[in-house]
XYZ file of C-alpha atoms in Angstrom:
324
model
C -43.960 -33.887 -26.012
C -41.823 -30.834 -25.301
C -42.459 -29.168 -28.427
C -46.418 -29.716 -27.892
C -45.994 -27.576 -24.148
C -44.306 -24.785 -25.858
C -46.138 -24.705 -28.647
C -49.348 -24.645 -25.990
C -47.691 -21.931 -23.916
C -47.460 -19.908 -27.096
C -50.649 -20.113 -28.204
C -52.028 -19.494 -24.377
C -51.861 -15.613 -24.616
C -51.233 -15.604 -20.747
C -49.441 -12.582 -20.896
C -49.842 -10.420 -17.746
C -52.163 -13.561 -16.522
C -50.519 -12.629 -12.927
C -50.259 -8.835 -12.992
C -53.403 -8.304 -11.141
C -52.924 -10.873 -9.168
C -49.028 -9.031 -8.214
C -50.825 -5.240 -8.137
C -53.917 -5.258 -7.227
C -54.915 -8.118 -4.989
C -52.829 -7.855 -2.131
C -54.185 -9.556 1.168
C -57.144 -7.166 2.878
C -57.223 -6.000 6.278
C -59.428 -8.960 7.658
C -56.381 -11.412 6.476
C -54.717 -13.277 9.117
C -51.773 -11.484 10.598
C -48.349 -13.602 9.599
C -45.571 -13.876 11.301
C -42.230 -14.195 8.916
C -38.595 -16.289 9.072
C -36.349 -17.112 7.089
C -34.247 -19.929 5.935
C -30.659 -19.909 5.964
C -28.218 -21.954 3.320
C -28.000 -25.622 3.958
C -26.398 -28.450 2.233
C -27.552 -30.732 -1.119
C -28.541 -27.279 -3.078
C -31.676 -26.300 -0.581
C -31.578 -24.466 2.691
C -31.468 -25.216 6.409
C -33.784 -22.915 8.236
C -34.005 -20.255 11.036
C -37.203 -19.202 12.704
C -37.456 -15.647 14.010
C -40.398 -17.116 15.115
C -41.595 -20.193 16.371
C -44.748 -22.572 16.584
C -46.761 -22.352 19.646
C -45.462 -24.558 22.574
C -49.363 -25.025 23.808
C -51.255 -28.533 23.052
C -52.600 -28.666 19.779
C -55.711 -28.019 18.769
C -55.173 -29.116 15.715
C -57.267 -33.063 14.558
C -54.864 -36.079 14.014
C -53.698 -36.507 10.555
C -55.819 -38.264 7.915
C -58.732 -38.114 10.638
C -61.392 -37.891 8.388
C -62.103 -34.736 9.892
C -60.668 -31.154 8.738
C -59.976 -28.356 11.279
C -63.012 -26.204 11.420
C -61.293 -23.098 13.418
C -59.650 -20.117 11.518
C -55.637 -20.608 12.562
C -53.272 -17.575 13.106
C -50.659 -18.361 10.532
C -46.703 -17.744 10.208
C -44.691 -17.805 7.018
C -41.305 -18.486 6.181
C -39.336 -18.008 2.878
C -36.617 -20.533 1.103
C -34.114 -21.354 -1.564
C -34.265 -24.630 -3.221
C -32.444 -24.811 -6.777
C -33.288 -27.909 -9.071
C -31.005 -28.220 -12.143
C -29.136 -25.250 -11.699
C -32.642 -22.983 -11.143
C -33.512 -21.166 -8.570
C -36.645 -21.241 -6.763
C -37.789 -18.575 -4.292
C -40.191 -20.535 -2.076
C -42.684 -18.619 0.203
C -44.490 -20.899 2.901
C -47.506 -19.806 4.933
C -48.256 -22.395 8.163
C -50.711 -22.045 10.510
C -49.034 -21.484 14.329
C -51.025 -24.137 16.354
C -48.622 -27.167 17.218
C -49.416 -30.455 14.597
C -48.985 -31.577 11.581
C -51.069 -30.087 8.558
C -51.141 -31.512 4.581
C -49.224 -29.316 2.386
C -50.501 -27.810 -1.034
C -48.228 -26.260 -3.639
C -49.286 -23.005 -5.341
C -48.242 -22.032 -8.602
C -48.895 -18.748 -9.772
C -49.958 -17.406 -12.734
C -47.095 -15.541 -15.756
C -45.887 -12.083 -14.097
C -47.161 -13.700 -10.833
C -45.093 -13.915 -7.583
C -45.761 -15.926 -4.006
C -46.608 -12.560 -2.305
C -49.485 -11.803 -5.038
C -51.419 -14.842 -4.404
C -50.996 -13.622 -0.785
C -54.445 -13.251 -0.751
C -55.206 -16.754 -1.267
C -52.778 -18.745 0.371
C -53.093 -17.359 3.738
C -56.588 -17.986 3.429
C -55.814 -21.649 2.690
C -53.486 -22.006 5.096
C -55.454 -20.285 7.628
C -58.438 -23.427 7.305
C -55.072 -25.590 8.063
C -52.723 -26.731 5.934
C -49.253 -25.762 5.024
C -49.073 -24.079 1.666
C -45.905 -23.736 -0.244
C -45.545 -20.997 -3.051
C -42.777 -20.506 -5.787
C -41.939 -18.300 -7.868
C -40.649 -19.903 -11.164
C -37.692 -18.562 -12.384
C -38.734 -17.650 -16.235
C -42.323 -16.307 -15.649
C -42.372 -14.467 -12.520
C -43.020 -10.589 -11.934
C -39.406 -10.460 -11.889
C -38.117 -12.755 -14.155
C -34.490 -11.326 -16.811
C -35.386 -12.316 -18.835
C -38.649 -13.448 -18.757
C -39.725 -16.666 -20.865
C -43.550 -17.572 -21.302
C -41.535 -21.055 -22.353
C -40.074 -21.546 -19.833
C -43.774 -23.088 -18.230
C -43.043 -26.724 -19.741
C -40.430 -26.860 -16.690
C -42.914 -25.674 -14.124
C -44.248 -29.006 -13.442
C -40.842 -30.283 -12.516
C -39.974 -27.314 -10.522
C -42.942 -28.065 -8.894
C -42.539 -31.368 -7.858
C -38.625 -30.824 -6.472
C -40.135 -28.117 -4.107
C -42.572 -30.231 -2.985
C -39.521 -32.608 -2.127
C -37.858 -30.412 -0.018
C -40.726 -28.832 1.719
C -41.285 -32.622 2.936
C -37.634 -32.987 3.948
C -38.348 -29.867 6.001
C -40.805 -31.544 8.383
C -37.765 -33.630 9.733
C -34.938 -31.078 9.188
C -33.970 -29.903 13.107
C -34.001 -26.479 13.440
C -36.502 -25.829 10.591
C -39.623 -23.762 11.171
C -41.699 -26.852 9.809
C -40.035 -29.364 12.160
C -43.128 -31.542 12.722
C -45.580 -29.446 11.456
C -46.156 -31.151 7.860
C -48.659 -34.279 7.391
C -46.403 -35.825 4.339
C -48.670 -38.009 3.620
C -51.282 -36.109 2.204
C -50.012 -33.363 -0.761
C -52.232 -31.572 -3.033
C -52.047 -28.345 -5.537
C -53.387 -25.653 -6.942
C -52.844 -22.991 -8.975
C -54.197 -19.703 -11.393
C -54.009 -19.256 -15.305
C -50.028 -20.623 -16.060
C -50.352 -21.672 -12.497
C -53.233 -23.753 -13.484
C -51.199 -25.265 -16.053
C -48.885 -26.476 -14.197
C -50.590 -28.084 -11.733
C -52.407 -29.859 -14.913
C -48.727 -30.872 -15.646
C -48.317 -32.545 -12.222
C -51.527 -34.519 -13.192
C -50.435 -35.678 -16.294
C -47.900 -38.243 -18.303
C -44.291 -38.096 -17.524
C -44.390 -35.075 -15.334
C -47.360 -36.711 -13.059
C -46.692 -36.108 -9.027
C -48.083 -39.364 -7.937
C -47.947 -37.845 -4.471
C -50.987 -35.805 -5.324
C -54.327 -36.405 -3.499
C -55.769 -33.472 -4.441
C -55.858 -30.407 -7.293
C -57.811 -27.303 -7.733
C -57.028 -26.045 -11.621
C -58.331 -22.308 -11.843
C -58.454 -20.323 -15.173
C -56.462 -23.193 -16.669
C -56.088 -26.200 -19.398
C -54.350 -29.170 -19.954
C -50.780 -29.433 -19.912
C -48.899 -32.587 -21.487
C -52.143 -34.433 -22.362
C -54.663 -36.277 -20.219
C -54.515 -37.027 -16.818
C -52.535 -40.197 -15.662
C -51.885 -42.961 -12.983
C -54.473 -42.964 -9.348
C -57.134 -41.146 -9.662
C -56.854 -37.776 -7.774
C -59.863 -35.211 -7.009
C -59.768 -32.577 -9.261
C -62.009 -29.211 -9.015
C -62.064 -26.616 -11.924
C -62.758 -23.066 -11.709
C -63.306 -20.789 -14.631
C -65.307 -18.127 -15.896
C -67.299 -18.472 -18.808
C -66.030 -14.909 -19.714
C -62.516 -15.524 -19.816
C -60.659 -13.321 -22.702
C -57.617 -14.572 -21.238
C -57.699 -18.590 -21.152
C -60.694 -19.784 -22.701
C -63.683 -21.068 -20.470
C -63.317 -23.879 -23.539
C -59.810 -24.837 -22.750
C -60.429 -25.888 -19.031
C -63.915 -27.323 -19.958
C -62.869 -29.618 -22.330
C -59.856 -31.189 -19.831
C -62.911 -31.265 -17.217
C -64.708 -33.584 -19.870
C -61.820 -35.640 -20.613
C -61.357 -36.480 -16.629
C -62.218 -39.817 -15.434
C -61.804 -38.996 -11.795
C -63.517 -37.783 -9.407
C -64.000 -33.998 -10.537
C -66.047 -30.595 -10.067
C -66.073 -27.919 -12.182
C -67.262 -24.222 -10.723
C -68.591 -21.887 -13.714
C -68.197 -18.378 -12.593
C -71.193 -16.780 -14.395
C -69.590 -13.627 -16.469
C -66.545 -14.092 -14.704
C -63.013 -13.437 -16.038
C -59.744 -14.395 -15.805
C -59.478 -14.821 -11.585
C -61.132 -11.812 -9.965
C -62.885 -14.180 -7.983
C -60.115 -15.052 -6.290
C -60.306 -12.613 -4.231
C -62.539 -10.624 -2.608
C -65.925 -11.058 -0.788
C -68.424 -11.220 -3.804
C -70.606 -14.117 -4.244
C -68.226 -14.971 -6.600
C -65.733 -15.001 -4.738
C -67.206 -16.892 -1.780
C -68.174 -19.462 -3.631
C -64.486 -20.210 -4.874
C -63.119 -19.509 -1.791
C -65.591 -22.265 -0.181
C -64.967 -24.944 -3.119
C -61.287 -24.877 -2.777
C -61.061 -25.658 0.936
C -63.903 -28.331 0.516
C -61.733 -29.459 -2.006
C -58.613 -29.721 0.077
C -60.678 -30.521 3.393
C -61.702 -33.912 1.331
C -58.680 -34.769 -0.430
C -55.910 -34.298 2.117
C -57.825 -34.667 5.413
C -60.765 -37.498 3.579
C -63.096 -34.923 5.204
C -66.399 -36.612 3.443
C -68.634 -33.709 4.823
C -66.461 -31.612 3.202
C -67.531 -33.344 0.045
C -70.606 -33.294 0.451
C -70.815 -29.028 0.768
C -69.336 -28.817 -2.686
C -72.490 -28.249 -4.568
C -74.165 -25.903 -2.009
C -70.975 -24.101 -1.746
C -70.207 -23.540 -5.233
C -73.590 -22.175 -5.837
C -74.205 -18.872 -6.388
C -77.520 -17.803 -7.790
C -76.333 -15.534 -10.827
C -72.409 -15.902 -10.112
C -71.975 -18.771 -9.513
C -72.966 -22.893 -10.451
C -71.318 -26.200 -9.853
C -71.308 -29.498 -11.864
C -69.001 -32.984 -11.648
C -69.372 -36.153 -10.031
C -67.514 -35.157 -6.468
């Protein structure tokens, strides 16, 4: 099994898969505005933490958890940064929240090789702007700065990815944390861009499976440790059908051997993830199909469902497929 991932991550040719993401996609002017903490060390190998800022004191606004109904207001968000180690490795954890008192699901975001938490900036905020508490690493071999770095080193992402969603959890009932009752543990999902989407495949699948999951978004991506195993989880793909990075073939064909509940948005002409970002049609439509993704997975927001094929619709940029 090991020696199929590397073997996969060699033959990938993900190389510089998060450089854009790192230099040229930082978050525009109309992101939210974040307010920043950080944790201090703590015992059993993760950190305690100290806000420099903290949630608002007011009544929240925010709907009960698992309420069938996802926020539909734009949250000001915070963000605080972390240390967890797992098996001796370090992992640099950035997490955006919004402000408003409650508790929100969490999603973990993996990004792509030569990719960092602050170049998905971009992204996350937005997510955790529609509310939701969104954890990023940065994975010690393939990160933007990574000595050295190891395009192998991806077979352990899934792992990695799992133990921070473990302490991110423990958070949420840690006193003096930042994320003292502000995380809806019951409801976990992931996402993730080129290596990124990888690994959340990997949290999907056989022995690395996160059977916490209730929800995945796999963008510029393919399968990682063979099909998809244990409940069925939503899944929504995202690829263009231009890719010269990862071939639109190699998340297509792990779309068509998915049993569950799936979508799978074709960006017409599109590359490797510049719709990602920005305010194209494109874009819009990605942006849109993640949070309905999210909205319906981790909040069982069925309306949010039932947008997916509008949203993902873009005449010319844009079309969506799948059974979701």
């Amino acid at each position: 099994m090991l020696r199929r991932l590397l073997t996969a991550a060699l033959l990938l040719g993900l190389a510089g898969c998060g450089t854009q993401a790192a230099a040229d996609n930082a978050p525009p002017s109309s992101a939210p505005s974040v307010e920043t903490s950080t944790g201090e060390p703590g015992g059993n190998g993760a950190l305690g933490a100290r806000a420099t800022t903290s949630a608002s004191a007011k009544a929240t606004t925010a709907p009960a958890a698992n309420s069938g109904k996802a926020p539909t207001q734009t949250f000001a968000i915070a963000s605080s940064q972390f240390t967890f180690t797992r098996a001796g490795r370090t992992l640099r954890t950035v997490v955006w929240y919004p402000k408003t008192a409650g508790r929100y699901p969490l999603v973990l975001w993996s990004h792509g090789l030569h990719g960092s938490p602050e170049g998905y900036a971009g992204v996350t905020q937005k997510i955790a702007a529609a509310g939701f508490v969104v954890a990023a690493p940065a994975y010690p071999g393939t990160n933007d700065k990574a000595n050295p770095f190891n395009q192998n080193d991806m077979a352990n992402q899934p792992a990695d990815a799992s133990a921070v969603i473990t302490e991110v959890l423990k958070l949420d009932g840690q006193a003096g944390s930042p994320l003292a009752g502000r995380i809806d543990t019951a409801h976990v999902g992931a996402a993730g861009h080129s290596a990124g989407g990888y690994t959340t495949a990997g949290l999907l699948s056989g022995s690395t499976r996160d059977s916490r999951l209730k929800g995945a978004v796999i963008v510029s991506g393919g399968s990682m440790g063979g099909k998809f195993s244990g409940a069925a989880t939503p899944v929504l793909f995202i690829h263009g059908d231009a890719d010269a990075t990862v071939p639109y073939s190699s998340g297509k064909s792990l779309y068509d051997a998915t049993s569950w509940p799936k979508g799978l948005l074709t960006l017409l002409g599109g590359d490797h993830g510049a719709a990602l970002w920005g305010t194209t049609p494109a874009a819009n439509a990605v942006s849109k199909s993640m949070l309905d993704l999210f909205r319906y997975g981790l909040y069982g927001d069925t309306a949010a469902r039932s947008r997916l094929r509008a949203d993902g619709t873009a005449s010319g940029a844009a079309k969506y497929d799948g059974t979701l």
